[in-house]
Amino acid sequence: MQAIRLVLRSLGCVIALALITATGCNGKSAPSTSPTTEAQTPPKMKMTTDIPPEITTPDSVDTRIGTLKFFDGFPDDKTTQLVYDNLDFQRGVQAFLRGIPGASIQAFLPAAKKFGGVDGNVMIFEDLMDSKALWLTPNNSSVYFYTWLDTSKGPIVMETPPNVLGVIDDHWFRWVGDYGNAGPDKGKGGKFLFLPPDYKGEVPKGYFVMRPATYGVWAPGRGMLVNGDPKPAVESIKKLLKVYPLAQAAHPPATKFTNMSGIPHSTIHANNFHFYEEVHEVLEMEPNEALDPETLGLFASIGLQKGKPFAPDDRMKKILTEAVAVGNATARALSFRSRDEASYIYPGSSWWIPSSSGYQFLLVPGVFDLDSRSGFHYWATGVTPAMFAKMVGKGSQYAAAFTDSSHHGLDGSKTYKVHLPPNIPAKDNWSFTLYDNQTRSCLQTDQRFPSVNSFDKGLVTNPDGSTDVWFSPKLPAGVPEANWAQTIPGKGWNMLFRLYGPLEPWFDKTWRVGEVELVK
């Protein structure tokens, strides 16, 4: 009897070991429950009817992820694990594309905390923003300033200066409002009150009231140059811009300014695994009510959930590392090589607009333009109707180019030219600014500002009133230096053409910016 007991005990250990092996080392692997018998043709029974073939699953299906095998519709072990890996990968890619807006905002916070852009303090570029600052597609022709508002401890007041263009976006990069020339203060300056999402207290009078869906609020602005001089705007901003808690409105603390011109820093979200950690930081800081259940469910499916640590196991981390690489590649294609014909300003042109579906990224009411939203946020910063609205003589308009007239990517080792016909439709000024394809920030060349502006000293126009602008690694012979922007051999680049105070010929397209022509 003792021998029989030993045999049975040994057999039990073998069975237990087999079950542990089949379930894997963590709870994520699929259990092994596949039938071991070969599939047979079932007999015809009394209740048998003809089954429509389109509702059945073959025993073997060849797909892009491999051959999927079933026993009468039941997936085997390999197939089950394969499709779960694929599902987690797909959701990782979609979480990247959907999470870009939040991660992009979150990427500002390290620099803001380090240099003084939080807690009522402001970062300002007194001598303009040069290419040492890694920001998504900024310009070099206005005075940027930036502050991060946190209403988690109560309402915040921001007193704004006149004649600025300011935007208010929430932590998921959705438009809340404007201040300045496109805001309710109509460019005169005013007092703006920011309320927390859960605020139920009394709202005092005398403020432009903003009710963002998140506690965190991104509130940058731009001051206008006066005849190319930033000093008047800087003086006005530093004198009149104030940020303080509503509770201290009677005796507001002084707002401190940090001059960021020439200081290297980055505000760009990650394109590796750390991206998901940035999204998790946003989720931890903001109420779930700020997002829809579908998006929260997408994030939760890969372990991104408010109140829970983001700690994927080795299997999941490997899948997400690959997913973020594919998501990044997808976002680059959406931005740099859009397949949406509506996003191009002219038929067959390389000139592209940041969003063909407006600041809300809607194809029609209630239907998101997913590709445009992801492509825009990967490449650009700031969301406001003022970027897209037709305001003749006010605001600004944008056109981007990633390719030349033959639709080849722009190569820093080559020479290109853009011809601007006479009567450029800009009441104020126009500019070209060059960006690095990798960082989507200003191209770091020997020129402090990688741009050509209409107010640049020495800019030469042709006898007929047209203007030619050149882009190359070295100044072409006979070309005025003010008409040239430097590029870098071995680097790809893209650019934005901006019109400040755009006039009607831009909108009705009777005036057209020339294509980016390769000069051989």
Coordinates of C-alpha atoms in Angstrom, one line a residue:
M1 CA 0.0 0.0 0.0
Q2 CA 2.9 2.4 0.8
A3 CA 4.3 1.8 -2.7
I4 CA 0.9 2.6 -4.3
R5 CA 0.7 5.8 -2.2
L6 CA 4.1 7.0 -3.4
V7 CA 3.2 6.3 -7.0
L8 CA 0.0 8.3 -6.7
R9 CA 1.7 11.1 -5.0
S10 CA 4.4 11.3 -7.7
L11 CA 1.7 11.2 -10.4
G12 CA -0.1 14.1 -8.6
C13 CA 3.0 16.2 -8.6
V14 CA 3.5 15.6 -12.3
I15 CA -0.1 16.6 -13.1
A16 CA 0.3 19.8 -10.9
L17 CA 3.5 20.7 -12.6
A18 CA 1.9 20.3 -16.0
L19 CA -1.0 22.6 -15.0
I20 CA 1.4 25.3 -13.7
T21 CA 3.4 25.1 -16.9
A22 CA 0.3 25.4 -19.1
T23 CA -0.9 28.6 -17.3
G24 CA 2.4 30.4 -17.7
C25 CA 4.5 32.5 -15.3
N26 CA 1.9 35.2 -14.9
G27 CA -1.8 35.6 -15.1
K28 CA -1.6 37.1 -18.6
S29 CA -0.9 34.0 -20.5
A30 CA -3.8 32.0 -21.9
P31 CA -4.7 28.7 -20.2
S32 CA -4.1 25.5 -22.0
T33 CA -7.5 24.0 -22.6
S34 CA -7.4 22.9 -26.2
P35 CA -9.1 19.6 -27.1
T36 CA -6.6 16.9 -28.0
T37 CA -8.9 15.0 -30.3
E38 CA -8.8 15.5 -34.1
A39 CA -11.7 17.4 -35.6
Q40 CA -14.3 15.1 -37.1
T41 CA -17.3 15.7 -39.3
P42 CA -20.2 15.8 -36.9
P43 CA -23.1 13.5 -37.7
K44 CA -26.4 14.9 -38.9
M45 CA -28.8 15.0 -35.9
K46 CA -32.6 15.3 -35.8
M47 CA -32.5 19.1 -35.2
T48 CA -29.7 19.8 -37.7
T49 CA -30.3 22.7 -40.1
D50 CA -28.2 24.3 -42.7
I51 CA -25.7 26.7 -41.0
P52 CA -24.8 29.9 -42.9
P53 CA -21.1 29.6 -43.7
E54 CA -20.4 33.3 -42.9
I55 CA -21.2 32.7 -39.2
T56 CA -18.7 29.9 -38.8
T57 CA -14.9 29.8 -38.3
P58 CA -12.7 27.5 -40.4
D59 CA -10.3 25.1 -38.5
S60 CA -7.3 27.0 -40.0
V61 CA -7.1 30.7 -41.0
D62 CA -4.0 32.4 -42.5
T63 CA -3.6 36.0 -41.3
R64 CA -0.9 38.7 -41.1
I65 CA -0.2 37.6 -37.5
G66 CA 0.2 33.9 -38.4
T67 CA -2.0 30.8 -38.9
L68 CA -4.9 30.6 -36.5
K69 CA -6.1 27.2 -35.6
F70 CA -9.4 26.1 -34.1
F71 CA -11.3 22.9 -33.1
D72 CA -14.8 23.5 -34.3
G73 CA -14.4 27.2 -33.5
F74 CA -12.5 26.8 -30.3
P75 CA -9.0 28.4 -30.5
D76 CA -6.0 26.3 -29.6
D77 CA -3.3 27.4 -27.1
K78 CA -1.0 28.9 -29.7
T79 CA -3.8 30.8 -31.4
T80 CA -5.1 32.1 -28.1
Q81 CA -1.8 33.5 -27.0
L82 CA -1.1 34.9 -30.4
V83 CA -4.4 36.9 -30.6
Y84 CA -4.0 38.2 -27.0
D85 CA -0.5 39.4 -27.8
N86 CA -1.9 41.0 -30.9
L87 CA -4.7 42.6 -29.0
D88 CA -2.4 44.1 -26.4
F89 CA -0.1 45.4 -29.2
Q90 CA -3.0 47.0 -31.1
R91 CA -4.3 48.7 -27.9
G92 CA -0.7 49.9 -27.2
V93 CA -0.6 51.5 -30.6
Q94 CA -4.0 53.1 -30.2
A95 CA -3.2 54.3 -26.7
F96 CA -0.1 56.0 -28.1
L97 CA -2.1 57.8 -30.9
R98 CA -4.9 58.7 -28.5
G99 CA -2.6 59.7 -25.6
I100 CA -0.4 62.1 -27.6
P101 CA -2.3 65.2 -26.6
G102 CA -2.1 64.5 -22.9
A103 CA 1.6 63.4 -23.0
S104 CA 2.4 66.5 -25.0
I105 CA 1.0 68.8 -22.3
Q106 CA 2.7 66.7 -19.6
A107 CA 6.1 67.0 -21.2
F108 CA 6.0 70.8 -20.4
L109 CA 5.9 70.2 -16.7
P110 CA 9.6 69.2 -16.0
A111 CA 10.9 72.3 -17.6
A112 CA 8.2 74.5 -16.0
K113 CA 9.0 73.2 -12.6
K114 CA 12.7 73.5 -13.1
F115 CA 12.8 77.0 -14.5
G116 CA 9.8 78.7 -12.9
G117 CA 6.6 78.3 -14.9
V118 CA 4.4 77.0 -12.1
D119 CA 2.9 78.3 -8.9
G120 CA 2.1 81.7 -10.3
N121 CA 5.4 82.2 -12.0
V122 CA 6.0 82.7 -15.8
M123 CA 8.7 81.6 -18.3
I124 CA 9.2 84.3 -20.9
F125 CA 11.5 84.6 -24.0
E126 CA 12.6 88.2 -23.8
D127 CA 14.9 87.9 -26.8
L128 CA 12.6 85.5 -28.7
M129 CA 12.7 81.7 -28.8
D130 CA 15.8 80.3 -30.5
S131 CA 16.5 76.8 -31.6
K132 CA 18.0 75.7 -28.2
A133 CA 14.4 75.5 -26.9
L134 CA 12.8 72.2 -27.9
W135 CA 9.1 73.2 -28.5
L136 CA 6.8 71.8 -31.1
T137 CA 6.8 74.2 -34.1
P138 CA 7.3 77.6 -32.4
N139 CA 8.0 80.8 -34.3
N140 CA 10.9 83.3 -34.0
S141 CA 8.8 86.4 -34.6
S142 CA 6.8 86.9 -31.3
V143 CA 7.5 87.0 -27.6
Y144 CA 6.5 83.6 -26.1
F145 CA 5.5 83.3 -22.4
Y146 CA 4.2 80.4 -20.6
T147 CA 2.6 79.4 -17.2
W148 CA 1.0 76.3 -15.8
L149 CA -2.1 76.7 -13.8
D150 CA -3.0 74.2 -11.1
T151 CA -6.5 74.6 -9.6
S152 CA -6.4 71.5 -7.5
K153 CA -6.1 73.7 -4.4
G154 CA -8.6 76.3 -5.5
P155 CA -9.5 78.9 -8.2
I156 CA -6.7 80.8 -9.9
V157 CA -6.7 84.3 -11.3
M158 CA -4.7 85.4 -14.3
E159 CA -4.5 89.1 -15.2
T160 CA -3.5 89.4 -18.8
P161 CA -1.8 92.2 -20.7
P162 CA -3.1 93.8 -23.9
N163 CA -2.2 93.0 -27.4
V164 CA -1.2 89.3 -26.9
L165 CA -2.4 86.1 -28.5
G166 CA -3.1 83.7 -25.6
V167 CA -4.6 80.2 -25.6
I168 CA -6.1 78.2 -22.7
D169 CA -6.1 74.4 -23.2
D170 CA -6.8 71.7 -20.6
H171 CA -4.5 68.8 -19.6
W172 CA -5.7 66.7 -22.4
F173 CA -5.0 69.5 -24.9
R174 CA -8.6 70.5 -25.5
W175 CA -9.5 74.1 -26.1
V176 CA -11.0 76.0 -23.1
G177 CA -10.8 79.6 -24.3
D178 CA -8.6 82.4 -25.5
Y179 CA -7.2 85.5 -24.0
G180 CA -5.9 88.6 -25.7
N181 CA -6.6 89.6 -29.3
A182 CA -8.8 86.5 -29.9
G183 CA -10.3 86.4 -26.4
P184 CA -13.3 87.9 -24.7
D185 CA -11.1 90.8 -23.5
K186 CA -10.7 91.7 -27.2
G187 CA -7.0 92.4 -26.9
K188 CA -7.4 95.0 -24.1
G189 CA -6.3 92.6 -21.3
G190 CA -8.5 91.5 -18.4
K191 CA -9.0 89.3 -15.3
F192 CA -9.5 85.6 -16.0
L193 CA -10.8 83.2 -13.3
F194 CA -10.0 79.5 -13.6
L195 CA -12.3 77.2 -11.6
P196 CA -11.5 73.6 -10.6
P197 CA -13.7 70.9 -12.3
D198 CA -15.5 70.2 -9.0
Y199 CA -15.9 73.8 -7.9
K200 CA -19.3 74.5 -6.3
G201 CA -18.6 77.7 -4.5
E202 CA -19.7 81.3 -5.3
V203 CA -18.3 82.8 -8.5
P204 CA -17.3 86.4 -7.9
K205 CA -18.1 89.1 -10.5
G206 CA -15.7 91.0 -12.6
Y207 CA -13.9 88.0 -14.2
F208 CA -13.9 86.2 -17.5
V209 CA -14.7 82.7 -16.0
M210 CA -13.1 79.6 -17.4
R211 CA -14.3 76.1 -16.4
P212 CA -11.8 73.5 -17.7
A213 CA -12.5 69.8 -17.3
T214 CA -9.1 69.3 -15.7
Y215 CA -7.2 70.8 -12.7
G216 CA -4.2 71.4 -14.9
V217 CA -4.4 74.3 -17.4
W218 CA -1.8 75.1 -20.1
A219 CA -1.9 78.9 -20.7
P220 CA 0.9 80.2 -23.0
G221 CA 0.7 83.4 -24.9
R222 CA 2.6 85.5 -27.5
G223 CA 3.4 89.2 -27.5
M224 CA 3.6 91.1 -30.7
L225 CA 6.8 92.7 -32.0
V226 CA 6.9 96.4 -32.8
N227 CA 8.8 97.0 -36.0
G228 CA 10.7 93.8 -35.2
D229 CA 11.5 94.9 -31.7
P230 CA 10.4 92.5 -28.8
K231 CA 11.1 95.1 -26.0
P232 CA 7.7 96.8 -25.9
A233 CA 5.9 93.5 -25.6
V234 CA 8.3 92.2 -22.9
E235 CA 7.8 95.3 -20.8
S236 CA 4.0 95.1 -21.1
I237 CA 3.9 91.4 -20.2
K238 CA 6.2 91.7 -17.2
K239 CA 4.3 94.7 -15.9
L240 CA 0.8 93.5 -16.4
L241 CA 0.7 89.7 -16.4
K242 CA -0.1 88.4 -12.9
V243 CA -1.0 84.9 -11.7
Y244 CA -2.3 84.2 -8.2
P245 CA -4.9 82.2 -6.2
L246 CA -8.3 83.8 -5.9
A247 CA -8.0 83.4 -2.1
Q248 CA -5.1 86.0 -2.3
A249 CA -6.8 88.4 -4.6
A250 CA -6.9 91.2 -2.0
H251 CA -3.1 91.0 -1.6
P252 CA -1.7 89.0 -4.6
P253 CA 1.9 87.8 -4.4
A254 CA 4.3 89.1 -7.0
T255 CA 4.6 87.1 -10.2
K256 CA 8.2 86.1 -11.0
F257 CA 9.5 85.9 -14.6
T258 CA 12.3 83.7 -15.9
N259 CA 14.0 84.7 -19.2
M260 CA 14.3 81.5 -21.2
S261 CA 15.9 82.9 -24.3
G262 CA 19.0 80.8 -25.1
I263 CA 18.4 78.3 -22.3
P264 CA 18.3 74.7 -23.6
H265 CA 15.3 72.7 -22.4
S266 CA 12.8 70.3 -23.8
T267 CA 9.0 70.2 -23.8
I268 CA 8.6 67.2 -26.2
H269 CA 6.9 64.0 -25.2
A270 CA 8.7 60.7 -25.3
N271 CA 8.6 58.3 -28.3
N272 CA 9.7 55.2 -26.3
F273 CA 8.2 53.3 -23.3
H274 CA 8.3 56.4 -21.1
F275 CA 5.5 57.8 -23.2
Y276 CA 3.0 55.5 -21.4
E277 CA 4.4 56.7 -18.0
E278 CA 3.7 60.3 -19.1
V279 CA 0.1 59.4 -19.9
H280 CA -0.2 57.7 -16.5
E281 CA 1.0 60.9 -14.8
V282 CA -1.8 62.8 -16.4
L283 CA -4.4 60.2 -15.3
E284 CA -3.1 60.4 -11.8
M285 CA -3.4 64.2 -11.7
E286 CA -6.8 64.5 -13.3
P287 CA -10.4 63.3 -12.6
N288 CA -11.6 60.4 -14.7
E289 CA -14.6 62.6 -15.6
A290 CA -12.3 64.6 -17.8
L291 CA -12.2 61.8 -20.4
D292 CA -14.8 59.5 -21.9
P293 CA -15.2 55.9 -20.7
E294 CA -14.1 54.5 -24.1
T295 CA -10.7 56.2 -23.9
L296 CA -10.3 55.4 -20.2
G297 CA -11.1 51.8 -21.0
L298 CA -8.4 51.8 -23.8
F299 CA -5.8 53.1 -21.4
A300 CA -6.9 50.7 -18.7
S301 CA -6.6 47.7 -21.0
I302 CA -2.8 48.2 -21.1
G303 CA -2.5 49.0 -17.4
L304 CA -2.9 52.8 -17.4
Q305 CA -5.5 53.5 -14.7
K306 CA -5.9 56.2 -12.2
G307 CA -5.2 55.1 -8.6
K308 CA -3.2 52.0 -9.7
P309 CA 0.5 51.7 -10.4
F310 CA 1.6 51.2 -14.0
A311 CA 3.8 48.2 -13.7
P312 CA 3.6 45.9 -16.7
D313 CA 5.3 42.5 -16.5
D314 CA 8.1 41.6 -18.9
R315 CA 5.8 40.2 -21.5
M316 CA 3.6 43.3 -21.5
K317 CA 6.5 45.7 -21.4
K318 CA 8.1 44.1 -24.5
I319 CA 4.8 44.3 -26.4
L320 CA 4.3 48.0 -25.4
T321 CA 7.9 48.9 -26.3
E322 CA 7.1 47.6 -29.8
A323 CA 3.7 49.2 -29.8
V324 CA 5.1 52.7 -29.1
A325 CA 7.6 52.3 -31.9
V326 CA 4.8 51.5 -34.4
G327 CA 2.6 54.2 -32.9
N328 CA 5.4 56.7 -33.3
A329 CA 6.0 55.7 -36.9
T330 CA 2.2 56.0 -37.6
A331 CA 2.1 59.5 -36.1
R332 CA 5.0 60.5 -38.3
A333 CA 3.2 59.2 -41.4
L334 CA 0.0 61.0 -40.4
S335 CA 1.9 64.3 -39.9
F336 CA 4.6 64.2 -42.6
R337 CA 2.8 62.2 -45.4
S338 CA -0.9 62.8 -44.9
R339 CA -3.1 60.7 -47.2
D340 CA -6.1 63.1 -46.6
E341 CA -6.4 65.1 -49.8
A342 CA -8.5 67.6 -47.9
S343 CA -5.5 68.6 -45.8
Y344 CA -3.6 70.0 -48.8
I345 CA -4.3 73.6 -49.6
Y346 CA -4.1 73.2 -53.4
P347 CA -4.6 70.1 -55.6
G348 CA -1.4 68.3 -56.1
S349 CA 0.5 70.7 -53.8
S350 CA 2.9 69.9 -51.0
W351 CA 1.5 72.7 -48.8
W352 CA -0.5 71.2 -46.0
I353 CA -2.7 72.7 -43.3
P354 CA -2.4 71.6 -39.7
S355 CA -6.0 70.3 -39.5
S356 CA -8.6 70.0 -42.2
S357 CA -11.3 69.3 -39.6
G358 CA -10.7 72.4 -37.4
Y359 CA -9.7 72.8 -33.7
Q360 CA -12.2 70.1 -32.6
F361 CA -11.0 67.6 -35.1
L362 CA -14.5 66.7 -36.3
L363 CA -15.3 65.3 -39.7
V364 CA -19.0 66.1 -39.1
P365 CA -20.7 66.8 -35.7
G366 CA -20.1 63.9 -33.4
V367 CA -17.5 62.1 -35.6
F368 CA -13.8 62.5 -34.7
D369 CA -11.2 62.9 -37.4
L370 CA -8.8 60.5 -35.6
D371 CA -5.9 60.8 -38.1
S372 CA -5.9 64.6 -38.1
R373 CA -6.1 64.8 -34.4
S374 CA -3.1 62.5 -33.9
G375 CA -1.1 64.0 -36.7
F376 CA -1.7 67.5 -35.5
H377 CA -0.7 66.9 -31.9
Y378 CA 2.4 65.0 -32.8
W379 CA 3.7 67.9 -34.8
A380 CA 2.2 71.1 -33.3
T381 CA 1.4 72.8 -30.0
G382 CA -1.7 74.7 -29.0
V383 CA -5.4 74.3 -30.0
T384 CA -7.6 77.2 -30.5
P385 CA -10.3 78.2 -33.1
A386 CA -8.2 81.2 -33.9
M387 CA -5.7 79.0 -35.7
F388 CA -8.4 77.9 -38.1
A389 CA -10.9 80.6 -38.3
K390 CA -11.1 83.0 -41.2
M391 CA -10.3 86.4 -39.7
V392 CA -9.3 88.8 -42.5
G393 CA -6.6 91.1 -41.3
K394 CA -6.4 89.5 -37.8
G395 CA -4.7 86.5 -36.3
S396 CA -2.6 84.2 -38.4
Q397 CA -2.8 81.5 -41.0
Y398 CA -0.4 78.5 -41.5
A399 CA 0.8 76.3 -44.3
A400 CA 3.3 73.5 -43.8
A401 CA 5.6 71.7 -46.2
F402 CA 7.4 68.4 -45.6
T403 CA 8.2 67.6 -49.3
D404 CA 9.2 69.4 -52.4
S405 CA 7.1 69.9 -55.5
S406 CA 7.9 66.3 -56.6
H407 CA 6.7 65.0 -53.2
H408 CA 10.2 63.9 -52.0
G409 CA 11.2 64.6 -48.4
L410 CA 13.2 67.7 -47.8
D411 CA 16.9 66.9 -47.6
G412 CA 19.2 69.2 -45.7
S413 CA 22.1 68.6 -48.1
K414 CA 20.1 70.1 -51.1
T415 CA 19.1 73.5 -52.2
Y416 CA 15.5 74.6 -52.5
K417 CA 13.6 77.8 -53.4
V418 CA 10.1 79.1 -52.7
H419 CA 8.7 82.0 -54.9
L420 CA 6.3 84.4 -53.3
P421 CA 4.3 86.3 -55.9
P422 CA 3.8 90.0 -55.6
N423 CA 1.3 91.5 -53.1
I424 CA 1.8 88.9 -50.3
P425 CA -1.5 88.9 -48.5
A426 CA -0.3 89.8 -45.0
K427 CA -1.4 93.0 -43.2
D428 CA 1.3 92.6 -40.6
N429 CA 4.2 90.3 -41.7
W430 CA 5.0 86.9 -43.1
S431 CA 7.6 84.3 -42.2
F432 CA 9.2 80.9 -42.9
T433 CA 10.4 78.8 -40.0
L434 CA 12.4 75.6 -40.4
Y435 CA 12.0 72.5 -38.1
D436 CA 13.9 69.4 -37.4
N437 CA 12.0 66.2 -38.5
Q438 CA 13.2 64.4 -35.4
T439 CA 12.2 66.9 -32.8
R440 CA 9.6 68.9 -34.7
S441 CA 11.4 71.9 -33.1
C442 CA 13.4 74.7 -34.6
L443 CA 16.3 73.4 -36.8
Q444 CA 19.5 73.9 -34.9
T445 CA 21.9 75.4 -37.4
D446 CA 24.6 78.1 -37.3
Q447 CA 21.8 80.7 -37.5
R448 CA 20.2 81.5 -34.1
F449 CA 16.8 81.8 -35.7
P450 CA 16.2 79.2 -38.5
S451 CA 13.8 81.5 -40.3
V452 CA 13.2 84.2 -42.9
N453 CA 10.8 87.1 -41.9
S454 CA 9.4 89.9 -43.9
F455 CA 10.7 92.4 -41.2
D456 CA 14.3 91.1 -41.4
K457 CA 16.8 93.8 -42.3
G458 CA 18.3 93.3 -45.7
L459 CA 15.4 91.2 -47.2
V460 CA 15.4 91.8 -50.9
T461 CA 12.3 91.8 -53.1
N462 CA 12.4 91.4 -56.9
P463 CA 11.6 94.3 -59.2
D464 CA 8.1 93.0 -59.8
G465 CA 7.4 92.9 -56.1
S466 CA 7.8 89.1 -55.7
T467 CA 10.2 87.5 -53.2
D468 CA 12.4 84.4 -53.4
V469 CA 13.4 82.5 -50.3
W470 CA 16.2 80.0 -50.3
F471 CA 16.9 76.9 -48.2
S472 CA 20.3 75.2 -48.3
P473 CA 23.4 74.2 -46.2
K474 CA 25.4 77.1 -47.6
L475 CA 24.4 80.5 -48.9
P476 CA 23.9 80.2 -52.7
A477 CA 26.0 82.5 -54.8
G478 CA 24.3 85.9 -55.4
V479 CA 21.5 85.3 -52.9
P480 CA 21.0 88.0 -50.2
E481 CA 21.6 86.5 -46.7
A482 CA 18.3 87.8 -45.4
N483 CA 16.5 85.7 -48.0
W484 CA 18.2 82.5 -46.9
A485 CA 17.6 79.9 -44.2
Q486 CA 20.3 77.3 -43.5
T487 CA 19.8 73.6 -43.5
I488 CA 22.0 70.7 -42.4
P489 CA 23.5 67.9 -44.6
G490 CA 22.3 64.6 -43.4
K491 CA 19.1 65.9 -41.7
G492 CA 15.6 66.0 -42.9
W493 CA 13.5 69.1 -42.2
N494 CA 10.1 70.7 -42.7
M495 CA 8.8 74.2 -42.5
L496 CA 5.8 76.5 -41.7
F497 CA 4.8 79.5 -43.8
R498 CA 2.9 82.0 -41.6
L499 CA 0.8 85.0 -42.5
Y500 CA 0.1 87.5 -39.7
G501 CA -3.0 89.5 -40.4
P502 CA -3.9 87.4 -43.5
L503 CA -5.9 89.1 -46.2
E504 CA -8.7 87.9 -48.5
P505 CA -6.5 86.7 -51.4
W506 CA -5.1 84.0 -49.1
F507 CA -8.5 82.7 -48.2
D508 CA -10.0 82.8 -51.7
K509 CA -6.7 81.4 -53.1
T510 CA -6.3 84.1 -55.7
W511 CA -2.8 84.4 -54.3
R512 CA -0.8 81.2 -53.9
V513 CA 2.5 80.5 -52.2
G514 CA 4.9 78.9 -54.6
E515 CA 5.9 75.2 -54.3
V516 CA 9.1 74.1 -52.7
E517 CA 11.3 73.7 -55.8
L518 CA 14.5 71.7 -55.8
V519 CA 17.4 73.7 -57.4
K520 CA 19.8 71.5 -59.2

